[in-house]
Structure formats: C-alpha cells, structure tokens
XYZ file of C-alpha atoms in Angstrom:
413
model
C 37.586 67.639 66.424
C 37.261 67.165 70.172
C 38.966 64.593 72.381
C 40.080 62.720 69.292
C 36.526 61.927 68.132
C 34.756 62.951 64.969
C 32.574 66.082 65.256
C 29.852 64.188 63.391
C 29.515 60.988 65.354
C 29.079 60.932 69.099
C 31.312 58.429 70.839
C 29.127 55.692 72.283
C 29.626 53.020 74.874
C 29.459 49.466 73.610
C 27.132 47.587 75.943
C 26.486 43.975 76.769
C 23.184 42.129 76.505
C 22.751 42.631 80.223
C 22.724 46.392 79.694
C 25.980 47.187 81.434
C 28.211 49.884 79.908
C 30.960 47.521 78.868
C 32.203 45.873 75.712
C 31.000 42.406 74.861
C 34.574 41.262 74.394
C 34.112 37.597 73.700
C 37.815 36.907 73.460
C 40.751 38.884 72.169
C 43.738 36.730 71.321
C 47.031 38.323 70.365
C 49.163 35.645 68.780
C 52.786 36.083 67.697
C 53.182 36.255 63.932
C 56.057 33.773 63.942
C 56.461 31.003 66.471
C 60.139 30.589 65.684
C 62.901 32.712 64.269
C 64.958 30.782 61.743
C 68.644 31.760 61.812
C 70.719 30.604 58.833
C 73.885 28.771 59.773
C 76.828 29.414 57.524
C 80.577 29.513 57.993
C 80.616 32.961 56.439
C 78.457 34.434 59.238
C 80.668 36.444 61.566
C 80.811 35.957 65.323
C 79.340 39.442 65.795
C 76.413 38.589 63.539
C 75.834 35.306 65.386
C 75.915 37.096 68.730
C 73.434 39.705 67.470
C 71.044 37.006 66.257
C 71.317 35.173 69.583
C 70.329 38.378 71.386
C 67.438 38.849 68.938
C 66.265 35.268 69.539
C 66.403 35.799 73.292
C 64.355 39.001 72.995
C 61.836 37.269 70.745
C 61.355 34.427 73.249
C 60.818 37.006 75.992
C 58.127 38.700 73.917
C 56.496 35.347 73.179
C 56.390 34.433 76.865
C 54.832 37.811 77.644
C 52.304 37.422 74.834
C 51.447 33.936 76.056
C 50.619 35.382 79.448
C 48.567 38.173 77.866
C 46.719 35.628 75.734
C 45.762 33.530 78.767
C 44.532 36.633 80.591
C 42.561 37.757 77.526
C 41.042 34.317 77.117
C 39.967 34.287 80.775
C 38.404 37.727 80.398
C 36.725 36.671 77.147
C 35.356 33.548 78.812
C 33.866 35.669 81.583
C 32.187 37.951 79.053
C 30.953 34.948 77.077
C 29.227 33.568 80.165
C 27.168 36.763 80.351
C 25.630 36.314 76.922
C 25.353 32.518 76.916
C 21.841 32.553 78.483
C 20.620 34.757 75.641
C 22.180 32.525 72.987
C 20.814 29.388 74.634
C 17.349 30.926 74.767
C 17.135 31.235 70.984
C 18.431 27.768 70.077
C 15.603 25.208 69.766
C 15.778 21.857 71.476
C 15.997 18.647 69.458
C 12.487 17.538 70.354
C 11.249 14.167 68.996
C 7.798 15.726 68.563
C 9.093 18.239 66.009
C 8.400 17.856 62.314
C 10.322 18.760 59.165
C 10.440 22.518 58.914
C 9.739 23.251 62.590
C 13.340 24.329 63.142
C 13.379 26.587 60.139
C 12.676 26.962 56.453
C 15.073 29.495 54.956
C 15.693 30.886 51.485
C 18.647 32.510 49.759
C 17.987 34.900 46.870
C 21.195 34.930 44.849
C 23.341 33.100 42.369
C 24.029 34.039 38.758
C 26.186 32.555 36.009
C 29.399 34.097 37.428
C 28.771 33.472 41.135
C 27.528 30.087 42.322
C 29.555 29.471 45.485
C 28.173 32.317 47.624
C 24.506 31.212 47.716
C 25.629 27.646 48.440
C 27.823 28.773 51.354
C 24.980 30.806 52.846
C 22.253 28.194 52.474
C 24.431 25.258 53.551
C 25.647 27.180 56.619
C 22.020 27.623 57.677
C 21.519 23.860 57.358
C 24.653 23.193 59.401
C 23.301 25.518 62.086
C 20.116 23.492 62.372
C 17.670 24.708 59.716
C 15.509 21.901 58.333
C 15.087 23.176 54.767
C 17.097 25.595 52.635
C 15.995 26.933 49.248
C 18.057 28.885 46.702
C 16.420 31.121 44.107
C 18.887 31.823 41.313
C 19.224 32.251 37.544
C 19.028 29.316 35.166
C 22.759 29.621 34.464
C 23.587 29.023 38.121
C 21.010 26.412 39.075
C 22.631 23.235 37.750
C 25.983 24.170 39.248
C 24.500 24.903 42.682
C 22.481 21.675 42.598
C 25.679 19.761 41.948
C 27.246 21.104 45.164
C 24.731 19.406 47.439
C 21.473 17.460 47.182
C 20.449 19.056 50.481
C 19.515 22.332 48.769
C 16.246 22.969 46.950
C 17.171 25.089 43.930
C 14.740 27.219 41.918
C 16.075 28.558 38.564
C 13.491 31.345 38.318
C 15.496 34.595 38.292
C 16.380 36.317 35.035
C 19.310 38.497 33.981
C 19.984 40.515 30.841
C 22.519 37.977 29.598
C 19.668 35.487 29.143
C 16.956 37.809 27.878
C 18.922 40.305 25.775
C 17.875 43.943 25.585
C 14.260 44.418 26.611
C 11.840 47.285 26.323
C 9.989 48.608 29.351
C 6.917 46.466 28.730
C 8.993 43.314 28.321
C 10.955 44.070 31.502
C 7.709 44.493 33.393
C 6.464 41.168 32.047
C 9.680 39.419 33.158
C 9.430 40.899 36.657
C 5.812 39.807 36.962
C 6.751 36.284 35.903
C 9.562 36.154 38.470
C 7.273 37.422 41.228
C 4.677 34.830 40.288
C 7.238 32.044 40.668
C 8.889 33.358 43.835
C 5.740 34.752 45.406
C 4.045 31.376 45.763
C 6.935 30.241 47.997
C 7.599 33.349 50.083
C 4.996 32.891 52.795
C 6.449 29.450 53.580
C 9.810 30.893 54.649
C 10.761 31.940 58.143
C 13.715 34.059 57.019
C 15.419 35.102 53.764
C 18.999 36.003 52.834
C 19.252 38.377 49.888
C 22.420 39.036 47.914
C 25.023 36.232 47.989
C 26.267 35.792 44.419
C 23.451 37.967 43.101
C 25.479 40.052 40.672
C 24.653 43.584 39.591
C 22.628 43.078 36.454
C 19.945 45.778 36.364
C 17.091 43.443 35.392
C 18.031 40.968 38.106
C 18.242 43.711 40.743
C 14.832 45.068 39.697
C 13.342 41.608 40.246
C 14.965 41.293 43.663
C 13.695 44.732 44.702
C 10.155 43.462 44.071
C 10.897 40.377 46.169
C 12.052 42.567 49.091
C 8.831 44.595 48.956
C 6.736 41.433 48.975
C 8.740 39.867 51.827
C 8.319 42.996 53.943
C 4.563 42.871 53.415
C 4.652 39.335 54.849
C 6.839 40.432 57.821
C 9.612 37.995 56.922
C 13.022 38.687 58.537
C 15.643 39.633 55.929
C 19.435 39.459 55.940
C 21.128 41.459 53.185
C 24.697 40.744 52.168
C 26.933 41.058 49.106
C 25.141 42.523 46.103
C 21.989 42.835 48.172
C 23.849 45.639 49.965
C 24.714 47.196 46.590
C 20.971 47.258 45.823
C 20.081 48.742 49.207
C 22.838 51.372 48.972
C 21.260 52.625 45.757
C 17.673 52.144 46.948
C 17.801 52.466 50.753
C 14.049 53.007 50.978
C 13.672 49.267 50.345
C 14.649 48.505 53.961
C 14.585 51.822 55.828
C 12.332 51.585 58.847
C 11.974 47.789 58.571
C 13.006 46.403 61.986
C 13.292 42.818 60.720
C 16.079 43.716 58.274
C 19.728 42.974 59.073
C 22.552 44.300 56.907
C 26.005 42.676 57.038
C 28.429 45.058 55.278
C 32.200 44.776 55.277
C 34.242 47.942 55.871
C 33.967 49.215 52.284
C 30.256 48.403 51.973
C 29.663 50.148 55.299
C 31.442 53.282 54.113
C 29.319 53.340 50.962
C 26.183 53.184 53.101
C 27.495 55.981 55.329
C 28.271 58.171 52.299
C 24.798 57.525 50.863
C 22.657 57.836 53.994
C 24.616 60.215 56.216
C 26.437 62.024 53.407
C 24.166 62.569 50.426
C 20.896 62.587 52.345
C 21.790 64.269 55.626
C 25.094 66.100 55.066
C 26.505 64.482 58.204
C 29.377 62.655 56.487
C 31.472 62.888 53.308
C 29.577 62.126 50.110
C 32.519 60.167 48.731
C 32.846 56.833 50.554
C 36.643 56.965 50.259
C 36.620 60.050 52.502
C 34.570 58.418 55.271
C 36.583 58.316 58.501
C 37.681 55.119 60.222
C 37.501 56.825 63.627
C 34.821 55.957 66.169
C 33.278 53.039 64.223
C 30.738 52.306 66.973
C 29.365 55.856 66.980
C 29.321 55.996 63.198
C 27.483 52.690 62.977
C 24.897 53.739 65.538
C 24.235 56.975 63.667
C 23.787 55.046 60.407
C 21.411 52.469 61.902
C 19.365 55.218 63.514
C 19.044 57.163 60.246
C 17.946 53.959 58.518
C 15.034 53.642 60.903
C 16.273 50.987 63.292
C 17.491 48.261 60.948
C 20.175 46.078 62.502
C 23.618 46.476 60.938
C 26.586 44.162 61.445
C 29.769 45.946 60.383
C 32.225 43.124 59.720
C 35.914 43.559 60.414
C 38.630 42.785 62.941
C 35.878 43.562 65.442
C 32.262 43.068 64.404
C 30.129 46.008 65.538
C 26.379 45.472 65.734
C 23.782 48.227 66.149
C 20.088 48.964 65.700
C 20.502 52.694 66.312
C 19.880 52.338 70.047
C 22.581 49.948 71.223
C 26.010 48.930 69.986
C 27.415 45.460 70.646
C 30.862 44.217 69.715
C 32.244 40.781 68.915
C 36.033 40.510 68.729
C 36.699 36.854 69.468
C 39.794 36.043 67.416
C 38.702 33.791 64.570
C 41.166 33.113 61.777
C 43.894 35.126 60.056
C 42.858 33.496 56.773
C 40.736 35.759 54.590
C 39.442 33.227 52.086
C 36.400 34.296 50.120
C 32.968 33.186 51.313
C 33.230 33.850 55.059
C 30.704 36.668 54.815
C 28.282 34.248 53.158
C 28.764 31.838 56.068
C 27.967 34.679 58.473
C 24.730 35.462 56.625
C 23.672 31.813 56.986
C 24.513 31.859 60.701
C 22.618 35.098 61.303
C 19.547 34.034 59.329
C 19.033 30.826 61.272
C 19.103 32.653 64.613
C 16.554 35.185 63.340
C 14.463 32.255 62.203
C 14.813 30.465 65.536
C 13.410 33.480 67.337
C 10.369 33.359 65.063
C 9.906 29.595 65.446
C 10.444 29.262 69.169
C 8.759 30.858 72.157
C 11.622 32.093 74.325
C 11.202 31.621 78.060
C 13.637 32.758 80.744
C 13.397 33.463 84.450
C 15.897 36.318 84.077
C 13.702 39.397 83.648
C 16.612 41.660 82.692
C 17.793 39.170 80.101
C 14.303 38.748 78.628
C 13.849 42.503 78.342
C 17.181 42.687 76.570
C 16.241 39.980 74.079
C 12.675 41.107 73.499
C 13.702 44.718 72.837
C 15.304 43.583 69.577
C 15.844 39.875 68.924
C 17.662 40.616 65.655
C 20.535 42.047 67.706
C 20.837 38.762 69.601
C 20.659 36.792 66.359
C 23.368 38.941 64.779
C 25.648 38.580 67.802
C 25.085 34.820 67.947
C 25.889 34.487 64.243
C 29.056 36.554 64.572
C 30.287 34.603 67.599
C 29.672 31.164 66.135
C 31.149 32.052 62.759
C 34.328 33.344 64.420
C 34.676 30.312 66.673
C 34.163 27.959 63.715
C 36.831 29.855 61.761
C 39.215 29.468 64.695
C 38.560 25.718 64.788
C 39.072 25.376 61.046
C 42.330 27.321 61.118
C 43.649 25.249 64.012
C 43.259 22.170 61.800
C 44.153 23.463 58.338
C 46.358 26.560 58.903
C 47.171 28.324 55.607
C 45.144 25.855 53.567
C 41.892 26.783 55.349
C 39.009 27.397 52.954
C 35.388 28.315 53.575
C 34.194 24.717 53.357
C 36.403 23.878 56.349
C 34.723 26.628 58.377
C 31.238 25.387 57.499
C 32.147 21.899 58.711
C 33.018 23.341 62.142
C 29.753 25.245 62.641
C 27.706 22.455 64.166
C 30.466 21.476 66.567
C 30.791 25.040 67.868
C 27.041 25.361 68.324
C 26.932 22.105 70.278
C 29.710 23.271 72.604
C 27.894 26.529 73.370
C 24.348 25.211 73.575
C 23.221 21.784 74.697
C 21.480 19.711 72.025
C 18.893 18.483 74.498
C-alpha cells in the first residue's frame, strides 16, 4: 500500500471530454438531511432541556446556511463543467427534421423479460422512446409478452424467447433445436436495429441465457452496438469472451455487479485482484475500473453509484450530478435506455463540429460520450422527478421527465 492507493490499481486522473486532467463534475449538491428540527413542546420539558434544544436549533440553522452557500458554489462549478461537455452532447442529438422518416432517429431493441420480470424491459425500451427513438422492440418469453404489451401500445413485443419453465427438461439435441428456432425468429430482425439492450428482466434460466449468448454473437457479427445490464451482466460475468474486445459494447454494472466482474476478470484470470467479489476493495474506483475495461479489450463500462465512473480502458470520466435520494427499482433500466439511444444517435447521424479538439475526443470513442450523456440525463430527470414527488417518486415519474431534460440541454431544432 502506497500513498493510500491499492498496490494493484494505479490511481488515474479523471478527465473531461476536452482532454484536460480534471473531473467532469457536472454538479455536486450537498443537501441537509432534514430541513427542520422538530422540538416537542411539553410542560414536563425542563428549562435546561429547552435551552439545550434552542442551542441545537441555532447550530443546525448555522449549518444549513453554510450548506446553502456550499450548494450554490457547487452548482456554479457544476454548471461551468457542464458547459464544457454540452457541445459534445449536442453533437450527438439529431435535429427534428421534417424530411426524416419513421426509424431515422433510431430503431432499438431490448432482449429481456421473463415470467417473473416484466417491468425492467418496459422501463428500458420506453426510456429510449422518451429520449427520441422512433421504434422500440422487446424480445421476451411468452409468459412476459402479454403483460409487457399491456403497459404500452408504443412497444413492439416479440414472444420468441424460451425458458425451462415452458419447455421442461430437455436433452442436448432438443436444447439445440430450441436455440436454432429462437435465432431464426430473432435473427430476421437483428439487422434492422441500430442498437440493442441485453439483460433487463432477463432472468437466469440456463436455456434462456444460452439463447441470448447466441444473439450476442450474431449482433457482434453485424457490428450492432450493445448495452448490457441486469442479467445480461450475469451472463457476461460467466462468459466474458462474449464481449471482450468488442468496442461497441457498453456494460452498466452497479457496485456489486462491478465487483463480480473485477473478481472474474482481474482476479480469476489475471491474479490482479481477489477472486472473491466480496473481498474486492472500494478504494480507487476510477483506477480499478480503468484496469477492468482495459483487460476486457476496450469495452466501455459505466460503474453506477453515488458517482458514475465511465471508462474504456484509456480514459475515465465521472458524472456526479446529484439526482435523487430515492432508490426505487428500475432506475438502472432507465439508464440503459438513455445510453442506448445516444449510441444509436451516433450511428444514425453524421456528427459535424468546428471544434477539432472536441471532434477528436468524440471520434476516439463515441460510446464514452453516449454513456456520459445517458448518465447525465438520467440523473437530471431523477432530480426533476424527486422535486415533484419526494418520497413517493417511482421509476415511471423519472421516465416522464426524460424528454424535458433533453430539451433543456439540447435544442429541438
């Protein structure tokens, strides 16, 4: 241990899109946990106790005034940093051109949804629509299809995946036949898609995961950008060769999923980290993430948390705009939908900018820009939703705020 850093992971500087050695701190808001201290009034409370509580109230108000000042300063700093990356975000958002046709702004697909989990694929696909995609498809099991269709008529739902619950125990030949049938159904659609999310609500059934592994291989052969989340990350953790070295893949693990990847890739395969994910250190997350992305051959990884760290093995970006203290389920699925549409936009739109430095930054790895844009917009939408709904905020409220946040950042013209 040297200078408080892990001996395994080199401490790295988190850089902005403009290449400067500084953190992309979009906004860091420190809000007081309680806006008011409630003091019970009772005749049995002694004068000494009342005096002590008055002193405590006075101290609390002092802290709140100080924090208010810190918050304003942080917001100003965050706004300055945001201005630096706005040109890059604006470059990858398509204009609302009257000459465009259905599908020109994106045709996306979500591979996920089984009889237990139907909300996650809906959240992901519908978030992509709210961010401007024209068409969103969901490929799921028969047990999930009717439920997902009932959520929204906007989604095109394909009940073509199979899981062991539906088929029962199968021999090797029968499993192969099922996989071939699934690939026949999914394969005829794949080349139409600009980007695919794999994993929301997928489940961990072995037959289902085998089918999805075949889909990943086929999508890679077609050079389709992939975003892997949820149980898609479980699949990749156990079969990392599915995405290793594929530069159009983006992984979006939470802290635990990230540690499992570290234990698998850096631990079991390279002896550079503990083999048990519970022993993986929380120190130097940026350096650890960069080492992981590099070992995985340059895939882009978004480690979700209080601060989102994003790396392709060469660069580390950070996004710590304060979103929402609510941790309702489904926010990761919203992020996958936000990230996928920005990857898709890059593919659909020729990006032009007079800023040579900025263009070099974007062109070096557009998936990094897409991941950062998705993280920023998801956080800002969560902040909007929480401002309106407080403790009752749910994922649907966040999705409804996505379009508004995108409009504020990027002109619709």
